[in-house]
Tab-separated table of N, CA and C in Angstrom:
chain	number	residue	atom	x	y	z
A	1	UNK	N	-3.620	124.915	105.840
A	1	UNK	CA	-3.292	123.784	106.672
A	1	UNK	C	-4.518	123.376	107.480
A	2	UNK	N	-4.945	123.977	108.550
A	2	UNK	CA	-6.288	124.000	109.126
A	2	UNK	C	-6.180	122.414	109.716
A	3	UNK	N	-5.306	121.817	110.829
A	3	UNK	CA	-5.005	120.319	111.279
A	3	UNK	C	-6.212	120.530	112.147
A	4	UNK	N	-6.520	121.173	112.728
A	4	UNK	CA	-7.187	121.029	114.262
A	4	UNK	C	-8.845	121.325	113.521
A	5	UNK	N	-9.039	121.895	113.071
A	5	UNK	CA	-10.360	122.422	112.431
A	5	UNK	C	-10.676	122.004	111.133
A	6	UNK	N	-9.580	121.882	110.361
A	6	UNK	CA	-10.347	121.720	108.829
A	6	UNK	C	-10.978	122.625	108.707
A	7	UNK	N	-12.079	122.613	107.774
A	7	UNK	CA	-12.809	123.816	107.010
A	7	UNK	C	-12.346	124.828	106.340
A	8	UNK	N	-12.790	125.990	106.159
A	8	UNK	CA	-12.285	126.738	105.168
A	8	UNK	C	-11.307	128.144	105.657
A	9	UNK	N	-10.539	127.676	105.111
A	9	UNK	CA	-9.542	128.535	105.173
A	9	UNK	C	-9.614	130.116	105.266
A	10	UNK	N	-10.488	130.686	104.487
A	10	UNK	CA	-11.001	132.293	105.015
A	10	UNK	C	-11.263	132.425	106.196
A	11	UNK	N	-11.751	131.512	107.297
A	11	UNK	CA	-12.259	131.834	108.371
A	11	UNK	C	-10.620	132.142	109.421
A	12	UNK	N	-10.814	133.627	109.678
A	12	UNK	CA	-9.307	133.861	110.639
A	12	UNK	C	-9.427	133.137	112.125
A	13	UNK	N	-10.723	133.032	112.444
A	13	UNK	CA	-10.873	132.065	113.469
A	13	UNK	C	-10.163	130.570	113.424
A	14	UNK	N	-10.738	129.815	112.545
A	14	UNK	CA	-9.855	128.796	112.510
A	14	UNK	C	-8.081	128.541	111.784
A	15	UNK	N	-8.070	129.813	111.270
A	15	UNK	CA	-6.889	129.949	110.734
A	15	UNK	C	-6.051	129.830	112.623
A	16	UNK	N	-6.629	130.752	113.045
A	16	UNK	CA	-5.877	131.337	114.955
A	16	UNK	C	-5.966	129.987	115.355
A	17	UNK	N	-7.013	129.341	115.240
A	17	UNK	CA	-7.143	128.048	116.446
A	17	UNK	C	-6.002	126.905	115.698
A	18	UNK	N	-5.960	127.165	114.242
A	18	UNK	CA	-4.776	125.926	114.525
A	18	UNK	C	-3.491	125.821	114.609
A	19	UNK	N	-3.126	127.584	114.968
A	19	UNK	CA	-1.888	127.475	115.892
A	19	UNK	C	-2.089	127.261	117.480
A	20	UNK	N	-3.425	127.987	118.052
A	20	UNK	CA	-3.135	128.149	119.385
A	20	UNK	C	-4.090	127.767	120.043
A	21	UNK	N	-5.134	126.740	119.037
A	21	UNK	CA	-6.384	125.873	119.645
A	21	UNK	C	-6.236	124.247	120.265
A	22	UNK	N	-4.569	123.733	120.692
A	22	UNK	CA	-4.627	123.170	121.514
A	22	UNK	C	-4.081	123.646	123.026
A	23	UNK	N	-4.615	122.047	123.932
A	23	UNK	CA	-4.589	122.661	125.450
A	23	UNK	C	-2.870	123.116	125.609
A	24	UNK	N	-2.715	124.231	126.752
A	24	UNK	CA	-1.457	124.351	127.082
A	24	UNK	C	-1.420	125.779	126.422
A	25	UNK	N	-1.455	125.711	124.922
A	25	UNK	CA	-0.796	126.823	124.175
A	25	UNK	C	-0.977	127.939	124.452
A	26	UNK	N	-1.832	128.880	124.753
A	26	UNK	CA	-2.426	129.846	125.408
A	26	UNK	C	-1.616	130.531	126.460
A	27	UNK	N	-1.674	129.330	127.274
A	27	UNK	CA	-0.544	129.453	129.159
A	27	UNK	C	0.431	129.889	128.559
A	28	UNK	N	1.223	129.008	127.646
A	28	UNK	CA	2.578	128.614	127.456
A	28	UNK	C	2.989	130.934	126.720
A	29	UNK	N	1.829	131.204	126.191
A	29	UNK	CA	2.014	132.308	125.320
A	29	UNK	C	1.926	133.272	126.402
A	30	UNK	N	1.007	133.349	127.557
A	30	UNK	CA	0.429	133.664	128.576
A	30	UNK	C	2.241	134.176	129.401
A	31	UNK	N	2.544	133.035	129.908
A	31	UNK	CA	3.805	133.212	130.325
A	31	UNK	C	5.075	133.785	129.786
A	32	UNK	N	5.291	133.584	128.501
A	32	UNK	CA	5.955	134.209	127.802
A	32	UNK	C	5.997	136.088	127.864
A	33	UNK	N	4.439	135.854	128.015
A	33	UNK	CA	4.322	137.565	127.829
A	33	UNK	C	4.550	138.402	129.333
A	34	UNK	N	4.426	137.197	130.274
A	34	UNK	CA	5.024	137.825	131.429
A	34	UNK	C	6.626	137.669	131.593
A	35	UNK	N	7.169	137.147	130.618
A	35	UNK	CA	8.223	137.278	130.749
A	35	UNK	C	9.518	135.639	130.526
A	36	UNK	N	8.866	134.389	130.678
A	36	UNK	CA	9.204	133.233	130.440
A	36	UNK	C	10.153	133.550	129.145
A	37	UNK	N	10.960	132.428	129.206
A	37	UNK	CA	11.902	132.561	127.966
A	37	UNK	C	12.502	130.647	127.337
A	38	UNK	N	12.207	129.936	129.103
A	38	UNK	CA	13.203	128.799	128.958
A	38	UNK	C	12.242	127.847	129.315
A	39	UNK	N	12.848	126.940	128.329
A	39	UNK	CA	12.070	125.581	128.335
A	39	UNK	C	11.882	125.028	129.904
A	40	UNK	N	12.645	125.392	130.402
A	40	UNK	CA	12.254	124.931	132.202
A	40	UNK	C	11.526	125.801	132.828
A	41	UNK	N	11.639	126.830	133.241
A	41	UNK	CA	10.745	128.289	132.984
A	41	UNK	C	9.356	127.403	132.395
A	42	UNK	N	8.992	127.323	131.535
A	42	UNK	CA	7.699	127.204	131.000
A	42	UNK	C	7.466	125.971	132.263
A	43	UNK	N	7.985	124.972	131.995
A	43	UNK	CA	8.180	123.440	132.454
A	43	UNK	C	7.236	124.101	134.019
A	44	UNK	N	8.196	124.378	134.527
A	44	UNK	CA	8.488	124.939	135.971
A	44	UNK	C	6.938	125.570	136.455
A	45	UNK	N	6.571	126.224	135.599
A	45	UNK	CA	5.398	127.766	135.777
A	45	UNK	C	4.058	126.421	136.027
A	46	UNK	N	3.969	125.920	134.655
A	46	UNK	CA	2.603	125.228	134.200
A	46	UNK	C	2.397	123.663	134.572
A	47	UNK	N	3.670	122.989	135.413
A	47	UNK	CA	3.566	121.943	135.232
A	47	UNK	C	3.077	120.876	134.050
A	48	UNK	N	3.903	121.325	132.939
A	48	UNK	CA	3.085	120.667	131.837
A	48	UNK	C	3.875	119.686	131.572
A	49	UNK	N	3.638	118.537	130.914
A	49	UNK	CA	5.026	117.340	130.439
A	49	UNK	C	5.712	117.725	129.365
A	50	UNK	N	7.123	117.463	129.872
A	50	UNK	CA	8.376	118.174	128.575
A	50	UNK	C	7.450	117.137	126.934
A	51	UNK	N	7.214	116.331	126.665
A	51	UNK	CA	6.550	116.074	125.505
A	51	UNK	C	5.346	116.850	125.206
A	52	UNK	N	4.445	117.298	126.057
A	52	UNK	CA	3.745	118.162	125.248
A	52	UNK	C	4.264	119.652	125.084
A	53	UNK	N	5.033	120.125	126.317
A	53	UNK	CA	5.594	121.436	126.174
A	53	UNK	C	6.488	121.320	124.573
A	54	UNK	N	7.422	120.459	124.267
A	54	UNK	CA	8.237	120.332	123.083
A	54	UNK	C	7.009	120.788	122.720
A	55	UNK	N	6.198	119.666	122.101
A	55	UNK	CA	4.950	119.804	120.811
A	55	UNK	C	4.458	121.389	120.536
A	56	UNK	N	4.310	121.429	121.763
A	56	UNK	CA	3.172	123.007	121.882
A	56	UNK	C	4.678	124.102	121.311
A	57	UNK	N	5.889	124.240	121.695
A	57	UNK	CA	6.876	125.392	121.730
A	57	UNK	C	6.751	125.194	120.005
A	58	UNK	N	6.943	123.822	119.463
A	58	UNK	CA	7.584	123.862	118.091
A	58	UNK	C	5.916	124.259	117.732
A	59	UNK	N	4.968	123.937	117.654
A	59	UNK	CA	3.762	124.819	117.032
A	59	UNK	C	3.697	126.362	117.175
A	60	UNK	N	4.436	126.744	118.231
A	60	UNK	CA	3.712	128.223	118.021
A	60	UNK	C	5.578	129.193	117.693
A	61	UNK	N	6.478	128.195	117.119
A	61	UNK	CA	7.849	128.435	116.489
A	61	UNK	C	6.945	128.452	115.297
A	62	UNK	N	6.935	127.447	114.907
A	62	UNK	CA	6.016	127.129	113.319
A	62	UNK	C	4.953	128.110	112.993
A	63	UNK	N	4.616	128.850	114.186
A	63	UNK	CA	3.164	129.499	113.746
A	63	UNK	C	3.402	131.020	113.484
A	64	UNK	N	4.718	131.063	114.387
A	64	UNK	CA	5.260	132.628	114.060
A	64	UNK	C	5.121	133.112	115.275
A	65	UNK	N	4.476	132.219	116.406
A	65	UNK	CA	4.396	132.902	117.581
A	65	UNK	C	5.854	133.612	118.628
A	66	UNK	N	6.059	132.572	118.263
A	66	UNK	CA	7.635	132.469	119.224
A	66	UNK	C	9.100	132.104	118.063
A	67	UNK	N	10.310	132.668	118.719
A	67	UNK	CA	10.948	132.685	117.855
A	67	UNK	C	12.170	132.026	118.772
A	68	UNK	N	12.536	130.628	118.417
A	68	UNK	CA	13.949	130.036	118.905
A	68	UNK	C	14.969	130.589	118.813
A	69	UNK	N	15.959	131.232	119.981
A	69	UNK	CA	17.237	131.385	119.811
A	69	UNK	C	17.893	130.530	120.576
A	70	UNK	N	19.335	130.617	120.381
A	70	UNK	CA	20.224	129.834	121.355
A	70	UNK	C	20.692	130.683	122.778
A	71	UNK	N	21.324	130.200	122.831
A	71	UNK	CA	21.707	131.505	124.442
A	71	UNK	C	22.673	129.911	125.188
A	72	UNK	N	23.838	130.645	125.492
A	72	UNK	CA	25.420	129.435	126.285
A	72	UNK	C	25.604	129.956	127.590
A	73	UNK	N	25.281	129.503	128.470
A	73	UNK	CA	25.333	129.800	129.961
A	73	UNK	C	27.113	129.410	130.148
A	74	UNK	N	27.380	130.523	130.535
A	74	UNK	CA	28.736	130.154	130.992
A	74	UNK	C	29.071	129.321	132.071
A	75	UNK	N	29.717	128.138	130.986
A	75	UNK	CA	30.190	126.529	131.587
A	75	UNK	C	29.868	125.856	130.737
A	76	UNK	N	28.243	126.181	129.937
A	76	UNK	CA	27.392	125.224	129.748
A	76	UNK	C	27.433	124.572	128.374
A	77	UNK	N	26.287	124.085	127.945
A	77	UNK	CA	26.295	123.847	126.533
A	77	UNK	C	24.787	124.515	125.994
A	78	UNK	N	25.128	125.076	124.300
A	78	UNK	CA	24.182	125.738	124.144
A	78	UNK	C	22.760	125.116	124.288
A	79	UNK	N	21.684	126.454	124.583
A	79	UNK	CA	20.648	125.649	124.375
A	79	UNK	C	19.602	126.759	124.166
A	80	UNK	N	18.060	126.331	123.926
A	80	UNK	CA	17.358	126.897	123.298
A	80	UNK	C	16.457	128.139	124.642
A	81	UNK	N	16.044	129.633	123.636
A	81	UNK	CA	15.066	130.297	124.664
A	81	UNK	C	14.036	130.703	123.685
A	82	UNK	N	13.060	130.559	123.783
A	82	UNK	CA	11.782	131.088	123.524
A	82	UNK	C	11.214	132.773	123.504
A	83	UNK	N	11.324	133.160	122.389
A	83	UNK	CA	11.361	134.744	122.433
A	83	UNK	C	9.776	135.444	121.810
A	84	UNK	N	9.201	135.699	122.063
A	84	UNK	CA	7.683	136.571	121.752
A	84	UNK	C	8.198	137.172	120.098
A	85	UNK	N	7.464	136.713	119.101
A	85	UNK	CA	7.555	138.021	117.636
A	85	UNK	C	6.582	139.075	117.887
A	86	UNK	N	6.481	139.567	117.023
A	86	UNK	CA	5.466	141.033	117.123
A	86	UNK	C	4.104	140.052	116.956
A	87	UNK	N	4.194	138.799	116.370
A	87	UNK	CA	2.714	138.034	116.547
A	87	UNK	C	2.358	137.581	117.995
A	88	UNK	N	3.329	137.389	118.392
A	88	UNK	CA	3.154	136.698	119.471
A	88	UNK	C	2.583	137.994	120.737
A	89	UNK	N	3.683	138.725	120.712
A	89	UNK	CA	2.840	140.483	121.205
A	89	UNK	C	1.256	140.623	121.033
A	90	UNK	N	1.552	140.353	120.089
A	90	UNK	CA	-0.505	140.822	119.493
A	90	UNK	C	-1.141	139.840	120.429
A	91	UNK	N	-0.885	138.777	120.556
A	91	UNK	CA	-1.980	137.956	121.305
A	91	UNK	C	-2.429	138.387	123.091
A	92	UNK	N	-1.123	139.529	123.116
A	92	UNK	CA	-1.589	140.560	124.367
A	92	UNK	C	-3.187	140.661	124.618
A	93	UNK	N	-4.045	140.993	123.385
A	93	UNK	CA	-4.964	141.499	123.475
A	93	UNK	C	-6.227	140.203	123.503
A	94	UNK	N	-5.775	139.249	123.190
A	94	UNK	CA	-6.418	138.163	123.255
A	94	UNK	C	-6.586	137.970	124.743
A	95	UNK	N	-5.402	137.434	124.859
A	95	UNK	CA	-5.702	137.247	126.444
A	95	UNK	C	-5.884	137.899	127.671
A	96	UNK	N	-5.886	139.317	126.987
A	96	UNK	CA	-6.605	140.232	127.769
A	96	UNK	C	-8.152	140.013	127.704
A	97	UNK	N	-8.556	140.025	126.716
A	97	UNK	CA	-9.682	139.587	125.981
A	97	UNK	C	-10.453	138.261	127.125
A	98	UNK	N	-10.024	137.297	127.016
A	98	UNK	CA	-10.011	136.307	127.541
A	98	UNK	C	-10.226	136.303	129.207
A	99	UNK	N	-9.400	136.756	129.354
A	99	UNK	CA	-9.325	137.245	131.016
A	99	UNK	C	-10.492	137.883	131.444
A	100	UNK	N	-10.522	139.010	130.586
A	100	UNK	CA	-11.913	139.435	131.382
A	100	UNK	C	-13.298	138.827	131.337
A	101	UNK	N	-13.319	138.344	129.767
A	101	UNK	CA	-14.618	137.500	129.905
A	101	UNK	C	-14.484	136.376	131.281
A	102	UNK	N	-13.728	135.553	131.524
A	102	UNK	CA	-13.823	134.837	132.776
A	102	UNK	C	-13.839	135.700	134.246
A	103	UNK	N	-13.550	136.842	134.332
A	103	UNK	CA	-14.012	137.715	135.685
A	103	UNK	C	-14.901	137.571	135.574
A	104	UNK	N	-15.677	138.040	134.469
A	104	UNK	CA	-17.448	138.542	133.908
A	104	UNK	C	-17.880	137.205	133.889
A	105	UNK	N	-17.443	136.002	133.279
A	105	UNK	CA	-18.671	135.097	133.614
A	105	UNK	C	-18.210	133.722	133.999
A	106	UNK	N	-17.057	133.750	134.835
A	106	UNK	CA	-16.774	132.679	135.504
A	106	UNK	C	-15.706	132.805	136.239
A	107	UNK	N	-16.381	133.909	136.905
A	107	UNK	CA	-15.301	133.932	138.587
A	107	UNK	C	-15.062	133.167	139.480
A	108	UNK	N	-14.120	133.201	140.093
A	108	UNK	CA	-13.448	132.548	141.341
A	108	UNK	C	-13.163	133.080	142.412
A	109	UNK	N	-13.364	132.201	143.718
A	109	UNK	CA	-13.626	132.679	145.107
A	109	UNK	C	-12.169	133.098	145.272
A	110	UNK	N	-11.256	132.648	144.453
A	110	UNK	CA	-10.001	132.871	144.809
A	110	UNK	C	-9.435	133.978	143.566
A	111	UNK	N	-9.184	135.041	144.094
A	111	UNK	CA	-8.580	136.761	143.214
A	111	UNK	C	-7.170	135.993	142.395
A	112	UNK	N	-7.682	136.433	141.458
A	112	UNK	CA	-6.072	135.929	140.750
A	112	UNK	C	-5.070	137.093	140.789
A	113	UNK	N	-4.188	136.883	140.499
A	113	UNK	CA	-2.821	137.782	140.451
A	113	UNK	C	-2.360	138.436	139.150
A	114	UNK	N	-3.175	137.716	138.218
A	114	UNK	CA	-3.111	138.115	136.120
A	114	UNK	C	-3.435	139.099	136.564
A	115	UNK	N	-2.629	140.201	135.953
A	115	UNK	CA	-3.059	141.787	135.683
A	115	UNK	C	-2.292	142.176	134.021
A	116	UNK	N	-3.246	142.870	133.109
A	116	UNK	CA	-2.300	143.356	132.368
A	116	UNK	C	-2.159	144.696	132.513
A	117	UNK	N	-1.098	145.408	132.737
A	117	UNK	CA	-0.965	146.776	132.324
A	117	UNK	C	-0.383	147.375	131.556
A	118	UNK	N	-0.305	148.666	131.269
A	118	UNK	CA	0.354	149.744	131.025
A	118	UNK	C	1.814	150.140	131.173
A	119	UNK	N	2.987	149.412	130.835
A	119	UNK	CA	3.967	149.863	131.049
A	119	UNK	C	4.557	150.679	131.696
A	120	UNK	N	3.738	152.082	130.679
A	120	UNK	CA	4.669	153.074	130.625
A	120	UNK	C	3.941	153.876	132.221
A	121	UNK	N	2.685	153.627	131.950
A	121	UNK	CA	1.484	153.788	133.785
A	121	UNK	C	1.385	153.284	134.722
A	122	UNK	N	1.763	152.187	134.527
A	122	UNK	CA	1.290	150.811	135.365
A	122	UNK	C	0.248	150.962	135.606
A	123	UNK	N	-1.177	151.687	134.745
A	123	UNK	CA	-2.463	151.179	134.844
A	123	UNK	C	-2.763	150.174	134.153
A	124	UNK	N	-4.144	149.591	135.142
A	124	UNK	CA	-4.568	148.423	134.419
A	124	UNK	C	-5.284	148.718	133.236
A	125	UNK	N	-5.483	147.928	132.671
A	125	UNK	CA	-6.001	147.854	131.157
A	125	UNK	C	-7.363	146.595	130.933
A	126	UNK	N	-7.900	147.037	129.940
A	126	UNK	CA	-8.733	146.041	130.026
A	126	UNK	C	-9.602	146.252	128.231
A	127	UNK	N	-9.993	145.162	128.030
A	127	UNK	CA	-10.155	144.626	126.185
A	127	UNK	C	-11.333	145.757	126.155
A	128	UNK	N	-11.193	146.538	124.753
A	128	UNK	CA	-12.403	147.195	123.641
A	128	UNK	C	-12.413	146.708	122.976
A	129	UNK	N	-13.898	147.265	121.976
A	129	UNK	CA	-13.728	147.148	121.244
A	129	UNK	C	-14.080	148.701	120.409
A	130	UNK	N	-13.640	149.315	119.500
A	130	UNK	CA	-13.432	150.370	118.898
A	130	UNK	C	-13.855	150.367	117.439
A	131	UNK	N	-14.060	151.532	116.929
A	131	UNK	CA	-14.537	151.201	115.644
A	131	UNK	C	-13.503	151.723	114.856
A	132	UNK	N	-13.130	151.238	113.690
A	132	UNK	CA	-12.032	151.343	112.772
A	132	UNK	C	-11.583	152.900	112.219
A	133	UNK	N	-12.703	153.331	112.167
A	133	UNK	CA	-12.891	155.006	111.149
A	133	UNK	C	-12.804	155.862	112.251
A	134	UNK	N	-13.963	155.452	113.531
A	134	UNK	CA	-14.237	156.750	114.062
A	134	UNK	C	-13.524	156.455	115.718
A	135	UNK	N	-12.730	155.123	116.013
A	135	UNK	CA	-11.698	155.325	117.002
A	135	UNK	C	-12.800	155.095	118.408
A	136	UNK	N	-14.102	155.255	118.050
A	136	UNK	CA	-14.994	155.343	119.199
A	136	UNK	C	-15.125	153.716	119.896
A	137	UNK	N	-15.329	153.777	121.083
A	137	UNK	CA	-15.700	152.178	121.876
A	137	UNK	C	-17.320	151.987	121.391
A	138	UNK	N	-17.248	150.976	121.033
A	138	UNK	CA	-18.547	150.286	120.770
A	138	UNK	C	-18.743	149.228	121.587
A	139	UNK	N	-20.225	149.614	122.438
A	139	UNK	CA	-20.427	148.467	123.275
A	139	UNK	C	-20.933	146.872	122.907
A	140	UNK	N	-20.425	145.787	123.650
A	140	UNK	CA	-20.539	144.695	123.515
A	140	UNK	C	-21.603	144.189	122.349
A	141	UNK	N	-22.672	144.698	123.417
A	141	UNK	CA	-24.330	143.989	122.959
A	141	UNK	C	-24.522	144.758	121.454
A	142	UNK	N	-23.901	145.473	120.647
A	142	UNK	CA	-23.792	146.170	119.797
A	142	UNK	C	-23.190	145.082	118.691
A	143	UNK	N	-21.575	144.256	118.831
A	143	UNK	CA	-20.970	143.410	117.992
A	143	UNK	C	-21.547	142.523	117.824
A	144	UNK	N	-21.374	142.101	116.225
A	144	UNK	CA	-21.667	140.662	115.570
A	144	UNK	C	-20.322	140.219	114.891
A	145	UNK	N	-20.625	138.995	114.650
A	145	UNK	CA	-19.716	138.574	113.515
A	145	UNK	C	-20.471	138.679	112.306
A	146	UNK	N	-19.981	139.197	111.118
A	146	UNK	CA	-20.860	139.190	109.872
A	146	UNK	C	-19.552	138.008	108.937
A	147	UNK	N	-20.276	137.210	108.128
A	147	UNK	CA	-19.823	136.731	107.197
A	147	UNK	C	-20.209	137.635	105.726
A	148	UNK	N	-19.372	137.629	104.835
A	148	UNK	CA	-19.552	138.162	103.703
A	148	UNK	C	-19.312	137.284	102.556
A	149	UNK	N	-20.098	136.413	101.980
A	149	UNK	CA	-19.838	135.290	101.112
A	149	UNK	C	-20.310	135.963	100.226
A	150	UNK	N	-19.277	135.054	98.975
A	150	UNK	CA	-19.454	136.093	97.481
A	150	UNK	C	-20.625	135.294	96.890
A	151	UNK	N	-21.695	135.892	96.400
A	151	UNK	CA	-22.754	135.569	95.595
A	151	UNK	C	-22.245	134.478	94.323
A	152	UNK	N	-23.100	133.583	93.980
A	152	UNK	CA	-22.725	132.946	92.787
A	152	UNK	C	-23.266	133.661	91.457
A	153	UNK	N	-22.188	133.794	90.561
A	153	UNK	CA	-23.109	134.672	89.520
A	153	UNK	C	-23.747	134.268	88.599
């Protein structure tokens, strides 16, 4: 599909950005993982307009991020809540990810209140990166991105 980027489809980068590379989407996932569920809830948190909130909920329904159920408030009439998949979980680490690079290089005079932790600790936590085989942290200035393009034969 690739709407927002085009290009080639191997790249998991742009595969990610064209579920969650427009504005809003991020927050909207952001909140969720603290706990958001309802289209007013989101509304409410981000001040965003119910037309782009729709747009953005049904992209990251479509993307696998979030998963629509119904839920009937007693009196009411049914209506929709916004539930995290195990994809949508994973992006934990993104925006952990995310978070800290902006402490590190574009702080604010004003302390934010984003913390991720530890559940089961309630310690804070904060993004590695690790190596696949040997489990060890590998520092920053160490990572690249490598492309691996197949030779023409």
């Amino acid at each position: 599909m690739l709407g927002i980027l085009g290009g080639d489809e191997r790249c998991p980068i742009a595969r990610s950005l064209d579920v969650l590379g427009e504005k809003w989407t991020l927050m909207i996932v952001r909140d969720a993982l603290g706990g958001a569920t309802r289209f007013s809830q989101f509304q409410q948190n981000l001040g965003i307009p119910r037309e782009v909130l729709t747009a953005r909920l049904g992209t990251l329904v479509g993307g696998g991020v979030l998963e629509r159920t119904s839920y009937k408030p007693e009196g009411g009439r049914a209506r929709d809540e916004y539930v995290l998949t195990a994809a949508g979980r994973d992006l934990s680490l993104v925006l952990l990810a995310l978070g800290g690079w902006a402490d590190r290089h574009r702080p604010s005079e004003r302390a934010s209140d984003l913390r991720f932790v530890d559940t089961e600790s309630g310690q804070v936590v904060e993004a590695a990166a690790v190596g696949q085989e040997t489990h060890e942290r590998v520092p920053l200035e160490r990572l690249s991105a490598v492309t691996e393009r197949a030779s023409a034969a």
